[in-house]
Amino acid sequence: MNQIRKRLGDLLVDAGLITEEQLQLALKEKSDGQRLGDVLLQRGYITEQQLIEVLEFQLGIPHVSLYRYPFDVKLFSIVPKEMAKRNLIIPLKKEGEKLFVAMADPMDFYTIDDLRLSTGFHIETAIATKDDILRAINKYYDMDEGFEELFGTSTSTEKVEENTIVDQDSPIVRLVNQVLANAATIKASDVHIDPHETKVVIRYRVDGVLRTERTLPKHMQSVLIARIKIMANLDITEHRIPQDGRIKMNLDFHPIDLRVSTLPTVFGEKIVMRLLDLGSALNDLNKLGFNKVNLHRFTEMIEKPTGIVLLTGPTGSGKSSTLYAALNRLNSEEVNIITVEDPVEYQLEGINQIHVNANVGMTFATGLRAILRQDPNIIMVGEIRDKETAEVAIRASLTGHLVLSTLHTNDSLGSITRLMDMGVEPFLVASSVTGIVAQRLVRRVCRDCEQEQEPTKREVEIFARRGMKIERIVRGRGCSSCNMTGYKGRIAIHEVLVIDDEIRRVIMNGESFSKLREIAIRNKTIFLIDDGLLKVKQGITTTEEVLRVAIPD
């Protein structure tokens, strides 16, 4: 078996997919029983598609794409769903005595033997990616099986609702679980349940873009919403005011944390569920997409003992993830870190987190005042929304604390004027703020279908205006692993503004905004658009994506 592992590494090096150095690192990190391919995937050196192509060559087993594959639904009764999920297999077709199955690990002879004994067929294997198999299992098993009573008849009577909402085997419970399992498999960040006049639409936000997943008949709306409200411990009799709740559940042995928000609309309640992936939250600062200069500047800012570091950007631009990564970096037993958030998204080990609750008078400002009596070293304020919070945060930073917070503005320089607009004195802003980071998320080009292209004339102009040359641009053609979008995953682009003495003087003298910009340019600040275009040059994203989130001057 070792020989096979060794050969796989060599094949990947020969194919130019990884370097010898990366291979040695992965071999060193690999624990007993863990496959080399899995380590390389975890570290992001290769994609699953690339691994499969090399395995196909190495083992002589064909690989199959399950995107729009014409499955024979009758075969699903031969391989039970539990077995399919546990062993990552799915039946494709049968020819005479042969049953063809797609497997994530075609070297798993125990599973092949199990299948042979339980089905009585001779098993022929093909390789497919783990994501592909999970997506197919969630989509085709249980597709509409047992949902006939839901789709067919009106289920509005209270009595039916009472029993069906809580019984684990009832169709509505299975439907909700299936919707959430699908969302988790395709790594959606939000699930939207939108009531329309004649139907209910379920949409997923994947990589920042919404797409419709399925449409349900209108009469299912009340049961569906009641089920989700019960899971989130919300009041199912209240339909007139917005409600917030949380769901913690296990899907396929994987813990999922959902933040649920309801909103009364003309056609009934709209529900949005934000999926919090607990694994990706504790990101390493080095994995957030900072370029070297920006990473160095940001690390210097957060390692200062006092001052305010602000993160700015619209909702859903990954500000919380960056803040948590910074806290993770600073977290040690020598410091007391306290956060006040609305709501607490991720629970961090060794950090005291406070949940804002305006109903009982626990606002950001009162939480902050209480924190200051708790002998903190580092304070994180979820968001500065008003003058009161801003002033308490500034006082905290002036009395020897490091304060991290977020602000909703378009760019880093705009944050300075925003604080003054809130009514904070310019001298307080100048003396307390040590740095501001503006952040946006752009979609990554899918590594499985990327291809180099000539830049268009317009693109060459855009780059030239920022003083850069561009010869090649990478775009995705669209393939099964990125759902034909050409993009898979997201990466952050940043603008890191260091507040130095010159900027402080300009703020105190109340000089114009353009003066601040001049100094920022002189200090070689990398603006959002520049950082984005640098990432286009590296082949990570496309010009369209950068221009979608950053405005060229």
CSV table of C-alpha atoms in Angstrom, one decimal, residues 140-412:
chain,number,residue,atom,x,y,z
A,140,TYR,CA,-31.6,11.7,-5.9
A,141,TYR,CA,-32.1,9.5,-2.8
A,142,ASP,CA,-35.4,10.5,-1.2
A,143,MET,CA,-36.0,12.9,-4.1
A,144,ASP,CA,-39.7,13.1,-3.8
A,145,GLU,CA,-40.2,9.7,-2.1
A,146,GLY,CA,-42.8,9.9,0.6
A,147,PHE,CA,-43.4,13.6,-0.1
A,148,GLU,CA,-46.6,12.8,-2.1
A,149,GLU,CA,-48.8,13.5,0.8
A,150,LEU,CA,-47.1,16.9,1.2
A,151,PHE,CA,-47.3,17.9,-2.4
A,152,GLY,CA,-50.7,16.4,-3.1
A,153,THR,CA,-53.1,17.6,-0.5
A,154,SER,CA,-53.5,20.7,1.5
A,155,THR,CA,-52.0,20.3,4.9
A,156,SER,CA,-53.3,23.4,6.6
A,157,THR,CA,-55.3,21.8,9.5
A,158,GLU,CA,-53.7,22.4,12.9
A,159,LYS,CA,-54.0,18.7,13.9
A,160,VAL,CA,-52.0,17.4,11.0
A,161,GLU,CA,-49.4,20.1,11.7
A,162,GLU,CA,-49.0,19.2,15.3
A,163,ASN,CA,-48.0,15.6,14.5
A,164,THR,CA,-46.1,16.1,11.4
A,165,ILE,CA,-43.8,18.9,12.5
A,166,VAL,CA,-42.2,17.0,15.4
A,167,ASP,CA,-42.2,13.4,14.2
A,168,GLN,CA,-38.7,12.6,12.9
A,169,ASP,CA,-40.0,10.4,10.1
A,170,SER,CA,-42.7,12.7,8.8
A,171,PRO,CA,-42.3,14.0,5.3
A,172,ILE,CA,-41.9,17.7,6.3
A,173,VAL,CA,-39.1,16.9,8.8
A,174,ARG,CA,-37.3,14.9,6.1
A,175,LEU,CA,-37.8,17.7,3.5
A,176,VAL,CA,-36.3,20.4,5.8
A,177,ASN,CA,-33.3,18.1,6.6
A,178,GLN,CA,-32.8,17.4,2.9
A,179,VAL,CA,-32.8,21.1,2.1
A,180,LEU,CA,-30.2,21.8,4.9
A,181,ALA,CA,-28.1,18.8,3.9
A,182,ASN,CA,-28.0,20.0,0.3
A,183,ALA,CA,-27.0,23.5,1.4
A,184,ALA,CA,-24.2,22.1,3.5
A,185,THR,CA,-23.0,19.8,0.7
A,186,ILE,CA,-22.7,22.6,-1.9
A,187,LYS,CA,-21.2,24.9,0.8
A,188,ALA,CA,-24.0,27.5,0.6
A,189,SER,CA,-23.7,30.4,3.1
A,190,ASP,CA,-27.4,31.2,3.3
A,191,VAL,CA,-30.7,29.4,2.6
A,192,HIS,CA,-33.6,31.7,1.7
A,193,ILE,CA,-37.2,30.5,1.9
A,194,ASP,CA,-39.3,33.1,-0.1
A,195,PRO,CA,-43.1,33.0,-0.1
A,196,HIS,CA,-44.7,34.2,-3.3
A,197,GLU,CA,-48.4,34.5,-4.2
A,198,THR,CA,-48.8,31.0,-5.6
A,199,LYS,CA,-45.6,29.2,-4.5
A,200,VAL,CA,-42.7,29.0,-2.1
A,201,VAL,CA,-39.2,29.3,-3.5
A,202,ILE,CA,-36.1,27.9,-1.8
A,203,ARG,CA,-32.9,29.6,-2.8
A,204,TYR,CA,-29.2,29.0,-1.8
A,205,ARG,CA,-26.5,31.7,-1.7
A,206,VAL,CA,-23.3,30.0,-3.0
A,207,ASP,CA,-20.1,32.1,-3.2
A,208,GLY,CA,-22.1,35.3,-2.7
A,209,VAL,CA,-24.6,34.6,-5.5
A,210,LEU,CA,-28.2,33.5,-5.0
A,211,ARG,CA,-29.7,30.7,-7.1
A,212,THR,CA,-33.1,28.9,-7.0
A,213,GLU,CA,-32.9,25.3,-5.7
A,214,ARG,CA,-36.5,24.2,-5.8
A,215,THR,CA,-40.1,25.5,-5.9
A,216,LEU,CA,-42.8,24.1,-3.6
A,217,PRO,CA,-46.6,24.5,-3.7
A,218,LYS,CA,-48.0,27.3,-1.7
A,219,HIS,CA,-50.0,25.1,0.7
A,220,MET,CA,-46.7,23.7,2.1
A,221,GLN,CA,-45.6,27.1,3.3
A,222,SER,CA,-47.2,27.1,6.8
A,223,VAL,CA,-46.0,23.6,7.7
A,224,LEU,CA,-42.5,24.3,6.4
A,225,ILE,CA,-42.2,27.6,8.3
A,226,ALA,CA,-43.7,26.0,11.5
A,227,ARG,CA,-41.1,23.2,11.3
A,228,ILE,CA,-38.2,25.6,11.0
A,229,LYS,CA,-39.5,27.8,13.8
A,230,ILE,CA,-39.8,24.8,16.1
A,231,MET,CA,-36.2,23.8,15.3
A,232,ALA,CA,-35.1,27.3,16.2
A,233,ASN,CA,-37.2,27.6,19.4
A,234,LEU,CA,-39.3,30.5,18.0
A,235,ASP,CA,-42.9,31.3,18.7
A,236,ILE,CA,-44.9,29.5,16.0
A,237,THR,CA,-48.1,31.5,16.8
A,238,GLU,CA,-46.4,34.9,16.1
A,239,HIS,CA,-46.5,35.9,12.4
A,240,ARG,CA,-46.5,39.7,12.7
A,241,ILE,CA,-43.1,40.6,14.0
A,242,PRO,CA,-39.6,39.5,13.0
A,243,GLN,CA,-37.9,36.8,15.1
A,244,ASP,CA,-34.4,35.6,15.5
A,245,GLY,CA,-33.2,32.2,16.6
A,246,ARG,CA,-30.5,29.5,16.3
A,247,ILE,CA,-30.5,25.9,15.2
A,248,LYS,CA,-27.7,23.5,16.2
A,249,MET,CA,-27.9,20.1,14.5
A,250,ASN,CA,-25.9,17.2,13.2
A,251,LEU,CA,-26.1,16.4,9.5
A,252,ASP,CA,-24.2,13.3,8.3
A,253,PHE,CA,-22.1,13.3,11.5
A,254,HIS,CA,-21.1,16.9,10.8
A,255,PRO,CA,-22.1,19.7,13.3
A,256,ILE,CA,-24.0,22.6,11.7
A,257,ASP,CA,-24.9,25.9,13.3
A,258,LEU,CA,-27.6,27.9,11.7
A,259,ARG,CA,-28.7,31.5,12.5
A,260,VAL,CA,-32.4,31.9,11.7
A,261,SER,CA,-34.2,35.1,10.9
A,262,THR,CA,-37.9,35.5,10.1
A,263,LEU,CA,-39.5,38.5,8.4
A,264,PRO,CA,-43.3,39.1,7.8
A,265,THR,CA,-44.0,39.9,4.2
A,266,VAL,CA,-47.2,40.4,2.1
A,267,PHE,CA,-47.3,36.7,1.2
A,268,GLY,CA,-46.3,35.3,4.6
A,269,GLU,CA,-43.1,34.9,6.5
A,270,LYS,CA,-39.7,34.9,4.7
A,271,ILE,CA,-37.0,32.9,6.4
A,272,VAL,CA,-33.3,33.3,5.9
A,273,MET,CA,-30.9,30.7,7.5
A,274,ARG,CA,-27.2,31.6,7.7
A,275,LEU,CA,-25.0,28.5,7.8
A,276,LEU,CA,-22.1,29.0,10.1
A,277,ASP,CA,-19.3,26.6,9.1
A,278,LEU,CA,-17.5,26.1,12.4
A,279,GLY,CA,-14.5,24.6,10.7
A,280,SER,CA,-13.6,27.5,8.5
A,281,ALA,CA,-14.2,30.2,11.1
A,282,LEU,CA,-11.0,29.8,13.0
A,283,ASN,CA,-9.0,30.8,10.0
A,284,ASP,CA,-5.4,31.3,10.1
A,285,LEU,CA,-4.6,35.0,9.2
A,286,ASN,CA,-2.2,33.6,6.5
A,287,LYS,CA,-5.1,31.9,4.7
A,288,LEU,CA,-7.4,34.9,4.3
A,289,GLY,CA,-5.8,36.1,1.1
A,290,PHE,CA,-3.8,39.1,2.5
A,291,ASN,CA,-0.9,39.9,0.2
A,292,LYS,CA,2.6,40.1,1.9
A,293,VAL,CA,2.6,43.9,2.4
A,294,ASN,CA,-0.9,44.1,3.8
A,295,LEU,CA,-0.4,41.0,6.0
A,296,HIS,CA,2.7,42.6,7.6
A,297,ARG,CA,0.9,45.9,8.1
A,298,PHE,CA,-2.2,44.3,9.6
A,299,THR,CA,-0.2,42.0,11.9
A,300,GLU,CA,1.8,45.1,13.2
A,301,MET,CA,-1.5,46.9,13.9
A,302,ILE,CA,-3.1,44.1,16.0
A,303,GLU,CA,0.1,43.4,17.9
A,304,LYS,CA,0.2,47.0,19.3
A,305,PRO,CA,-1.0,47.1,22.9
A,306,THR,CA,-3.4,50.0,22.5
A,307,GLY,CA,-5.4,51.7,19.8
A,308,ILE,CA,-8.5,50.9,17.6
A,309,VAL,CA,-8.3,48.7,14.5
A,310,LEU,CA,-11.4,49.0,12.3
A,311,LEU,CA,-12.6,46.6,9.7
A,312,THR,CA,-15.0,48.1,7.1
A,313,GLY,CA,-17.1,46.7,4.4
A,314,PRO,CA,-20.8,45.8,3.6
A,315,THR,CA,-22.6,42.8,5.2
A,316,GLY,CA,-21.3,39.5,4.0
A,317,SER,CA,-17.8,40.7,3.2
A,318,GLY,CA,-16.1,38.4,5.7
A,319,LYS,CA,-15.3,41.1,8.3
A,320,SER,CA,-16.2,38.7,11.2
A,321,SER,CA,-14.0,36.0,9.9
A,322,THR,CA,-11.0,38.3,9.7
A,323,LEU,CA,-11.7,39.6,13.2
A,324,TYR,CA,-11.9,36.1,14.6
A,325,ALA,CA,-8.7,35.2,12.8
A,326,ALA,CA,-7.0,38.2,14.4
A,327,LEU,CA,-8.4,37.2,17.8
A,328,ASN,CA,-7.2,33.7,17.2
A,329,ARG,CA,-3.7,35.0,16.5
A,330,LEU,CA,-3.7,37.1,19.8
A,331,ASN,CA,-5.4,34.5,22.0
A,332,SER,CA,-3.1,33.3,24.7
A,333,GLU,CA,-3.4,32.7,28.4
A,334,GLU,CA,-1.4,35.9,29.2
A,335,VAL,CA,-4.2,38.2,27.8
A,336,ASN,CA,-7.8,38.7,28.8
A,337,ILE,CA,-9.9,39.0,25.6
A,338,ILE,CA,-13.6,40.0,25.9
A,339,THR,CA,-16.0,40.5,22.9
A,340,VAL,CA,-19.4,42.1,22.7
A,341,GLU,CA,-21.3,40.9,19.6
A,342,ASP,CA,-24.7,40.9,18.1
A,343,PRO,CA,-25.1,37.9,17.8
A,344,VAL,CA,-22.2,35.8,18.9
A,345,GLU,CA,-21.5,33.9,15.6
A,346,TYR,CA,-18.7,31.5,16.6
A,347,GLN,CA,-17.8,30.4,20.1
A,348,LEU,CA,-14.0,30.7,20.6
A,349,GLU,CA,-12.1,28.7,23.2
A,350,GLY,CA,-10.5,30.9,25.9
A,351,ILE,CA,-12.3,34.1,24.9
A,352,ASN,CA,-15.2,35.7,26.9
A,353,GLN,CA,-18.0,36.5,24.5
A,354,ILE,CA,-21.0,38.7,25.4
A,355,HIS,CA,-24.3,38.6,23.5
A,356,VAL,CA,-26.0,42.0,22.9
A,357,ASN,CA,-29.7,42.0,23.9
A,358,ALA,CA,-31.4,45.4,23.4
A,359,ASN,CA,-34.7,44.2,24.9
A,360,VAL,CA,-33.1,44.1,28.4
A,361,GLY,CA,-30.9,47.2,27.9
A,362,MET,CA,-27.8,45.2,27.0
A,363,THR,CA,-26.5,47.4,24.2
A,364,PHE,CA,-23.0,47.6,22.7
A,365,ALA,CA,-22.3,50.7,24.8
A,366,THR,CA,-23.5,49.2,28.2
A,367,GLY,CA,-21.6,46.0,27.4
A,368,LEU,CA,-18.5,47.9,26.7
A,369,ARG,CA,-18.7,49.9,29.9
A,370,ALA,CA,-19.1,46.7,31.9
A,371,ILE,CA,-16.1,45.1,30.1
A,372,LEU,CA,-13.8,47.9,31.1
A,373,ARG,CA,-14.4,47.0,34.8
A,374,GLN,CA,-13.3,43.4,33.9
A,375,ASP,CA,-9.6,44.2,33.5
A,376,PRO,CA,-9.4,43.4,29.7
A,377,ASN,CA,-6.3,43.6,27.5
A,378,ILE,CA,-8.1,43.2,24.1
A,379,ILE,CA,-11.8,44.1,23.4
A,380,MET,CA,-13.7,43.3,20.3
A,381,VAL,CA,-16.9,45.3,19.6
A,382,GLY,CA,-19.1,43.6,17.0
A,383,GLU,CA,-20.0,46.9,15.3
A,384,ILE,CA,-19.8,50.6,16.0
A,385,ARG,CA,-23.3,51.8,15.2
A,386,ASP,CA,-23.7,55.1,17.1
A,387,LYS,CA,-21.8,58.0,18.8
A,388,GLU,CA,-22.1,56.4,22.2
A,389,THR,CA,-20.5,53.1,21.3
A,390,ALA,CA,-17.8,55.0,19.3
A,391,GLU,CA,-16.9,57.2,22.2
A,392,VAL,CA,-16.7,54.4,24.8
A,393,ALA,CA,-14.6,52.4,22.3
A,394,ILE,CA,-12.3,55.4,21.8
A,395,ARG,CA,-11.9,56.0,25.6
A,396,ALA,CA,-11.1,52.3,26.1
A,397,SER,CA,-8.3,52.5,23.5
A,398,LEU,CA,-6.9,55.7,25.0
A,399,THR,CA,-6.8,54.1,28.5
A,400,GLY,CA,-4.5,51.3,27.3
A,401,HIS,CA,-6.6,48.6,25.6
A,402,LEU,CA,-6.5,47.2,22.1
A,403,VAL,CA,-10.0,47.6,20.5
A,404,LEU,CA,-11.1,45.7,17.4
A,405,SER,CA,-14.3,46.6,15.7
A,406,THR,CA,-16.3,46.9,12.4
A,407,LEU,CA,-17.9,49.8,10.7
A,408,HIS,CA,-20.1,49.9,7.6
A,409,THR,CA,-18.3,52.2,5.1
A,410,ASN,CA,-17.2,51.8,1.5
A,411,ASP,CA,-13.4,52.2,1.9
A,412,SER,CA,-10.8,52.8,4.6
